[in-house]
Structure formats: C-alpha cells, structure tokens
Short mmCIF file of C-alpha atoms in Angstrom, two decimals:
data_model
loop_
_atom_site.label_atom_id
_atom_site.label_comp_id
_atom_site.label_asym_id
_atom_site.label_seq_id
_atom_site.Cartn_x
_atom_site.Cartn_y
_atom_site.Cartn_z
CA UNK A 9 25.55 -9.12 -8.81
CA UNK A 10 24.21 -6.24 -7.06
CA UNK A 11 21.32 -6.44 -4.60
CA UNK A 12 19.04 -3.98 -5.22
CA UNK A 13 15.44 -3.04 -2.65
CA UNK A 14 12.29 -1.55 -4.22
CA UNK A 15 10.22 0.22 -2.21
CA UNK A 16 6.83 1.57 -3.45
CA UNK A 17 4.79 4.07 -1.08
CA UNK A 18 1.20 5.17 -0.84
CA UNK A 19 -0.90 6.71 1.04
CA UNK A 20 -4.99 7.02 2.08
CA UNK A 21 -6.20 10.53 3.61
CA UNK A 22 -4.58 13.45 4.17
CA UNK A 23 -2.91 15.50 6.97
CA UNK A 24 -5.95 17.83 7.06
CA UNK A 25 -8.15 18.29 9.86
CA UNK A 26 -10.61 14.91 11.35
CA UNK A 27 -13.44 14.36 10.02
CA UNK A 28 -16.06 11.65 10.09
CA UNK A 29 -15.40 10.79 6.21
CA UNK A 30 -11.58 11.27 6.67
CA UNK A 31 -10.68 9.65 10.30
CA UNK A 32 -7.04 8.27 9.83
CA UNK A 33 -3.82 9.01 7.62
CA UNK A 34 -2.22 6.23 6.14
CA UNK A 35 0.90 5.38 4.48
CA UNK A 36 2.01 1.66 2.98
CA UNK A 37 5.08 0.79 1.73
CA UNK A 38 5.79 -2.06 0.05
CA UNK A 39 9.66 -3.90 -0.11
CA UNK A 40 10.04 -6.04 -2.59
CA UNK A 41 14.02 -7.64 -3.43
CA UNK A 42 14.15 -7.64 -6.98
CA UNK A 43 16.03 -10.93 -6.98
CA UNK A 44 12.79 -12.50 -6.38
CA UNK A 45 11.12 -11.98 -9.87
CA UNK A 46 7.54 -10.89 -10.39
CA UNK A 47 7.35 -10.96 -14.25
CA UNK A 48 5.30 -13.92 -14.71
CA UNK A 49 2.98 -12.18 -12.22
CA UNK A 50 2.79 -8.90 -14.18
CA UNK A 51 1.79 -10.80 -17.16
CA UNK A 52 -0.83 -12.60 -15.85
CA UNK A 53 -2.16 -9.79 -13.95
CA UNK A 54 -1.99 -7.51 -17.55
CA UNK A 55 -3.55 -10.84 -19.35
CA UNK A 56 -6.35 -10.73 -17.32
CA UNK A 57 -6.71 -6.48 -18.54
CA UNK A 58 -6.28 -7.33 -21.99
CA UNK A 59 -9.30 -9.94 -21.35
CA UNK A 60 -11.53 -7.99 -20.04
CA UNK A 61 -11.15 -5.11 -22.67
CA UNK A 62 -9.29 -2.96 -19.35
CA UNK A 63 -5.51 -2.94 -21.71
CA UNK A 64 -3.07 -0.94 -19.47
CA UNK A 65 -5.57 -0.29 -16.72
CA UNK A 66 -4.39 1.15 -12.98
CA UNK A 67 -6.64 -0.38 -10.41
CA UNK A 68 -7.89 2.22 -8.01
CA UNK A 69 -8.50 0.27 -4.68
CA UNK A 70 -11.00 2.80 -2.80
CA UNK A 71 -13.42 4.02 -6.15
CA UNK A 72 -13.57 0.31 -6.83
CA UNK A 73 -15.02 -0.61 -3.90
CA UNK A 74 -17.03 2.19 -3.50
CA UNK A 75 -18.14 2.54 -7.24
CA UNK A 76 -17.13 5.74 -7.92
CA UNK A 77 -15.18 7.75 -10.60
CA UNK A 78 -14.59 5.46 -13.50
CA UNK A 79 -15.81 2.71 -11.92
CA UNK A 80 -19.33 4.27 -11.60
CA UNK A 81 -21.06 2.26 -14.59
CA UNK A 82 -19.18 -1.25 -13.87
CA UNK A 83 -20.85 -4.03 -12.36
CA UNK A 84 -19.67 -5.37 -9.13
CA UNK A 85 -19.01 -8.88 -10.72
CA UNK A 86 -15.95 -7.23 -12.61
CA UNK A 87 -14.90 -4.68 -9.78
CA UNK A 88 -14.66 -7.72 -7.49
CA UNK A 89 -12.49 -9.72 -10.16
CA UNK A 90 -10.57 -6.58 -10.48
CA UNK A 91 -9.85 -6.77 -7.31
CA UNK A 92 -9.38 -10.43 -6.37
CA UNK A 93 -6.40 -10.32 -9.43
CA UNK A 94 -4.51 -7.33 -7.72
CA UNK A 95 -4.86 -9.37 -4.26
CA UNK A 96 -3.63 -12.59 -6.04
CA UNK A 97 -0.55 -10.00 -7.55
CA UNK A 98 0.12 -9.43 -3.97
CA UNK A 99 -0.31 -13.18 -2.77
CA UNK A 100 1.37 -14.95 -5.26
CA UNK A 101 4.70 -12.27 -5.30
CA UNK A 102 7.41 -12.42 -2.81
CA UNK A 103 6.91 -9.21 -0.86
CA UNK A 104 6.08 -7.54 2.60
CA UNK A 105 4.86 -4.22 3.68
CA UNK A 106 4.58 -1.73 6.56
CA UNK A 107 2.05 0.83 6.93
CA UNK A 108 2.45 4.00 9.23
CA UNK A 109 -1.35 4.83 10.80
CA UNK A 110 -2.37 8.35 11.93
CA UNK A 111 -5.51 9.10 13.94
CA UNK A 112 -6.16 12.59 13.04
CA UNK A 113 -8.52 12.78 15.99
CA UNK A 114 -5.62 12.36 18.24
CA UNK A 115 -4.20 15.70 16.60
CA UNK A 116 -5.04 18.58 15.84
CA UNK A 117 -2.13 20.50 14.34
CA UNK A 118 -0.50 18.90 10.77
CA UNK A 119 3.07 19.87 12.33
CA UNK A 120 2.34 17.20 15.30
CA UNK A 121 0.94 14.48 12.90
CA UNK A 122 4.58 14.89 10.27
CA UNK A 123 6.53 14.86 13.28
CA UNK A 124 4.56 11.33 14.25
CA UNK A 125 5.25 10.32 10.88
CA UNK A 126 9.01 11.13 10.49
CA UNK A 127 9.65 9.56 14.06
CA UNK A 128 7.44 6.61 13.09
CA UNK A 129 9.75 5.94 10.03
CA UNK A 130 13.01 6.82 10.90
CA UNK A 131 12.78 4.17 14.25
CA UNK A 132 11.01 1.50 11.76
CA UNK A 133 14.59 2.01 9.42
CA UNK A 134 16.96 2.54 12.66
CA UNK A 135 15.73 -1.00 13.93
CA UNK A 136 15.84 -2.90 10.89
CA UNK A 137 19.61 -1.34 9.38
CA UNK A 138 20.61 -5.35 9.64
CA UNK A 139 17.96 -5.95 6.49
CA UNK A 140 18.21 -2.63 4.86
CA UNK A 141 22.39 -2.38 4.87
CA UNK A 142 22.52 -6.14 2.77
CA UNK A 143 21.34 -4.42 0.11
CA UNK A 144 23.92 -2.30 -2.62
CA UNK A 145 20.96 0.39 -3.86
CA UNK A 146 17.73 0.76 -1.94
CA UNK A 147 15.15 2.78 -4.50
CA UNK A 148 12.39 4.60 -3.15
CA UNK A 149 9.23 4.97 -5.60
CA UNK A 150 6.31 7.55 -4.55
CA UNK A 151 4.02 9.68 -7.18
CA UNK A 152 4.79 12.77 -4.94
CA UNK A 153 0.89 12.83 -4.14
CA UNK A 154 1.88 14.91 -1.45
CA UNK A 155 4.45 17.01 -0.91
CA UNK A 156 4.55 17.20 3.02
CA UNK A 157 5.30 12.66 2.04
CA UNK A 158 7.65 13.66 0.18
CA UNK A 159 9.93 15.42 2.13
CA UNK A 160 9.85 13.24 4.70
CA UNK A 161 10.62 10.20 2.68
CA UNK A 162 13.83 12.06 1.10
CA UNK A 163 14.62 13.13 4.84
CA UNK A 164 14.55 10.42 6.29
CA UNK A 165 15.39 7.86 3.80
CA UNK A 166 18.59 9.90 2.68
CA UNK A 167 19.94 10.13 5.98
CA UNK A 168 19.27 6.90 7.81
CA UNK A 169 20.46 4.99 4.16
CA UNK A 170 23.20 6.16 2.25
CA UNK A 171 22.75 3.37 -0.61
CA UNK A 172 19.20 4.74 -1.25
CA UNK A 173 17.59 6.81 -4.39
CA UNK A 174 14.42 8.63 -4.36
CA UNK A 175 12.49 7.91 -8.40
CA UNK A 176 8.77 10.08 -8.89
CA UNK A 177 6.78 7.26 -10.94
CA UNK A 178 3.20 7.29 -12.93
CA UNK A 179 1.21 4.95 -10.89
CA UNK A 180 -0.05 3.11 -14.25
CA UNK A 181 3.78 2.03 -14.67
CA UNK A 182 3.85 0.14 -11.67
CA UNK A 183 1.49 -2.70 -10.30
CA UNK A 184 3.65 -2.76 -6.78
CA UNK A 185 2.44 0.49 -6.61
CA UNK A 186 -1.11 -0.01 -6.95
CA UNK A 187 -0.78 -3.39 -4.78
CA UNK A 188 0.60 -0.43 -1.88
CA UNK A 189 -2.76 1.37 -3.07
CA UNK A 190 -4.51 -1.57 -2.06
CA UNK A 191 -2.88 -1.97 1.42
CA UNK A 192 -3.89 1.40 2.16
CA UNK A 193 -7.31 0.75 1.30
CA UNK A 194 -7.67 -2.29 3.08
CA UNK A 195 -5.61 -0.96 6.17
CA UNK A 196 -7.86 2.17 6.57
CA UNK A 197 -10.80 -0.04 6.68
CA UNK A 198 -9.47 -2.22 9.62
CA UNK A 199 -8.79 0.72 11.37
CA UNK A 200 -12.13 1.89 11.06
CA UNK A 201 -13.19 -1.49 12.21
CA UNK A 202 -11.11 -1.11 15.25
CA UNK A 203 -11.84 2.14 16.06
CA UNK A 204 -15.66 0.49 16.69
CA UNK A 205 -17.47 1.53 13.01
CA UNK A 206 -18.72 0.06 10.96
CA UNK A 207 -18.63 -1.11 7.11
CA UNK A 208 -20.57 1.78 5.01
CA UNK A 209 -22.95 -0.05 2.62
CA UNK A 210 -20.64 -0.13 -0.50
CA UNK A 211 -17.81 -2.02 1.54
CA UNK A 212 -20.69 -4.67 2.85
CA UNK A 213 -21.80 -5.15 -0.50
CA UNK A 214 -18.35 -5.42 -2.09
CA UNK A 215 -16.61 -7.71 0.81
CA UNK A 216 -19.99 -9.28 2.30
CA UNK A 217 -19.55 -8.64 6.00
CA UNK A 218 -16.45 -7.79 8.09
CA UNK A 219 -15.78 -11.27 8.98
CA UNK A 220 -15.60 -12.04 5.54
CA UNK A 221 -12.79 -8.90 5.14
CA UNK A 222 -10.91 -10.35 8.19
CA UNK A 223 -11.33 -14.46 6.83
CA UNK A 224 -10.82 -13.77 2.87
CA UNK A 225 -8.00 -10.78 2.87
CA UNK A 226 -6.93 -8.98 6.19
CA UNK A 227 -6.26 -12.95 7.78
CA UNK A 228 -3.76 -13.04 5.14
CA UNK A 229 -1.91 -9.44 5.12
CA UNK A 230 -1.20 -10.00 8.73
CA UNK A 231 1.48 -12.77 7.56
CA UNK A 232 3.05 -10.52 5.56
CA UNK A 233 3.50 -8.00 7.37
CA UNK A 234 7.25 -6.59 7.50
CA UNK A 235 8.07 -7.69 10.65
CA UNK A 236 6.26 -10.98 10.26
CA UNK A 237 7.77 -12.51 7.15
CA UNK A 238 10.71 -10.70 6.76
CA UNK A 239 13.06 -10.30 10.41
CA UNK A 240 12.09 -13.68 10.85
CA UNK A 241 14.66 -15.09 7.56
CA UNK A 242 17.68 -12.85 8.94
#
C-alpha cells in the first residue's frame, strides 16, 4: 500500500505593510499520514454540528474569538464549545504542525518578507527529506487565499519533492484545514504575547487570562510541534 502525506496550509495576516492591528504574518501547516485514520474524529466533531443546529459548519478561529462576522449574535457559551471541539479534533488526531512567523515590523518591503518565507520553507523541507522521502505521494492542500502563498508553496514544494501534488480545496470540505486555521490563530496570539502585548478584551474574555491560553491550549501545541513529535519516531 502506498504511503501517502497530507498537508493542509493556512495562514493569519498578510504581507502588507505593519501595523498595530496587523503585527506578524503567519503560516501553519499541518502533516497528517493518512494511515493514521481520523474518521471517527470527523464524525464526532460533525455530531456535535448537527447538535447544535451548526450542520456542515466551518469554524472560523479568529471571528470566534473575537465575535465578529457570523459569530456576532452567538453567545460565548457556544463559541467556546465551538472551539474546545475543533481543539479536541486536533488533540485526539495523530498529527503535527509547523508554522512559519513573520514580523512585518522587521520589514518593510513584501519582496524581503517572500524571500524570508521561501528560505524559511525550503530549509524546514531540505532538513527533514529523511521523513518527507518515506512517503509515495505528498499532497499539498491550500484555498489559494493568497496568491504570493501560493507560488511559493508550488515553488518550493515542487522542487525540493518530486512525489508531491499541489490540490486548491473549499475550506468547509476539510476540518484539518480549519484545525491549521486554528494554529494560526492561536500562534499569532503567542506572538503577540511575546512580543510584550497584551490580550485585547475579546481574547481575555474568551480564554480568561494568558496563563490560562499558555496552561489550557498553547502548553499542549508545543508537544506537537513538527519537530517535537515527529523527528523524534525516525
């Protein structure tokens, strides 16, 4: 049987200019070996739509917290369950992630910040061929939210990996895809932690306090971090 590697991308922010609202550009990409199966996950995850009258639902990470968009009118109570059953997804599949983190306010021209990007990837790929060569196809799924991404990605990923294939996907067909949304979320807000601010109101009032973020969700993304869980079973 053929191996096969999924990877899902995201990203939070853009490649414009800083700004106080708009400090960092991120990009998450989730690997997940589809040997390990995630189907009974999926199902519970949809079960828990159906139940709450949300049938086919794609979980926004960022409006949620923040209450915005279609989110506007629902009460935190559900917003948080929302979220706590995309982070249980996440914790109770078999998958790791990598995120690529820009400070814009360390440049100030977009070419400077893709070529950060592209040199950021390609050496992440370069020292991990031992993991990424086991596998017979490699597929690459991204929404093309931006098109700068997604050149890069096909650059990058189609010369570094022969055995991989490059699929544009509907976000709402893919919960691995919204679980990347949510490790761009949460990854731009420890960032913004570490850069010495704050959380804005609508993150306290969502998560509690920042020790709470760290204790209940970031404590646990740092173990599965790509070069935490995975080099460490090759």
């Amino acid at each position: 049987m053929e191996k096969e590697l999924s990877i899902f991308i995201d990203e939070s922010g853009d490649l414009g200019d800083y700004q106080n609202h708009s400090p960092f550009y991120i990009i998450s990409l989730i690997f997940h070996e589809q040997s390990k199966g995630i189907t009974g996950e999926i199902k519970k995850l949809n079960d828990f739509l159906e139940e709450n009258n949300l049938p086919n639902h794609t979980i926004h990470t960022a409006p949620l917290i923040r209450q915005e968009q279609i989110y506007k009118n629902m009460d935190i109570s559900i917003r948080s369950k929302l979220f706590r059953q995309l982070f249980n997804f996440i914790r109770n599949t078999d998958v790791s992630y990598k995120t690529i983190v820009v400070d814009k306010k360390m440049y100030s021209k977009q070419v400077d910040m893709t070529k950060l990007i592209t040199m950021e990837l390609a050496s992440f790929i370069k020292s991990n061929l031992s993991y990424f060569t086991q596998f017979d196809n490699i597929i690459i799924y991204y929404d093309n939210g931006q098109i700068q991404l997604t050149k890069i990605l096909i650059a990058i990923f189609g010369s570094l990996l022969e055995n991989s294939e490059f699929r544009v996907i509907a976000p709402n067909n893919y919960k691995l895809f919204q679980a990347a949304d949510l490790v761009c979320t949460l990854a731009l807000i420890k960032n913004k932690l570490l850069s010495g601010k704050s959380l804005t109101n609508s993150e306290t009032k969502f998560f509690g306090s920042a020790g709470k973020l760290r204790k209940n969700y970031l404590k646990f993304f740092a173990k599965i971090e790509f070069n935490q869980k995975v080099k460490q079973h090759l």
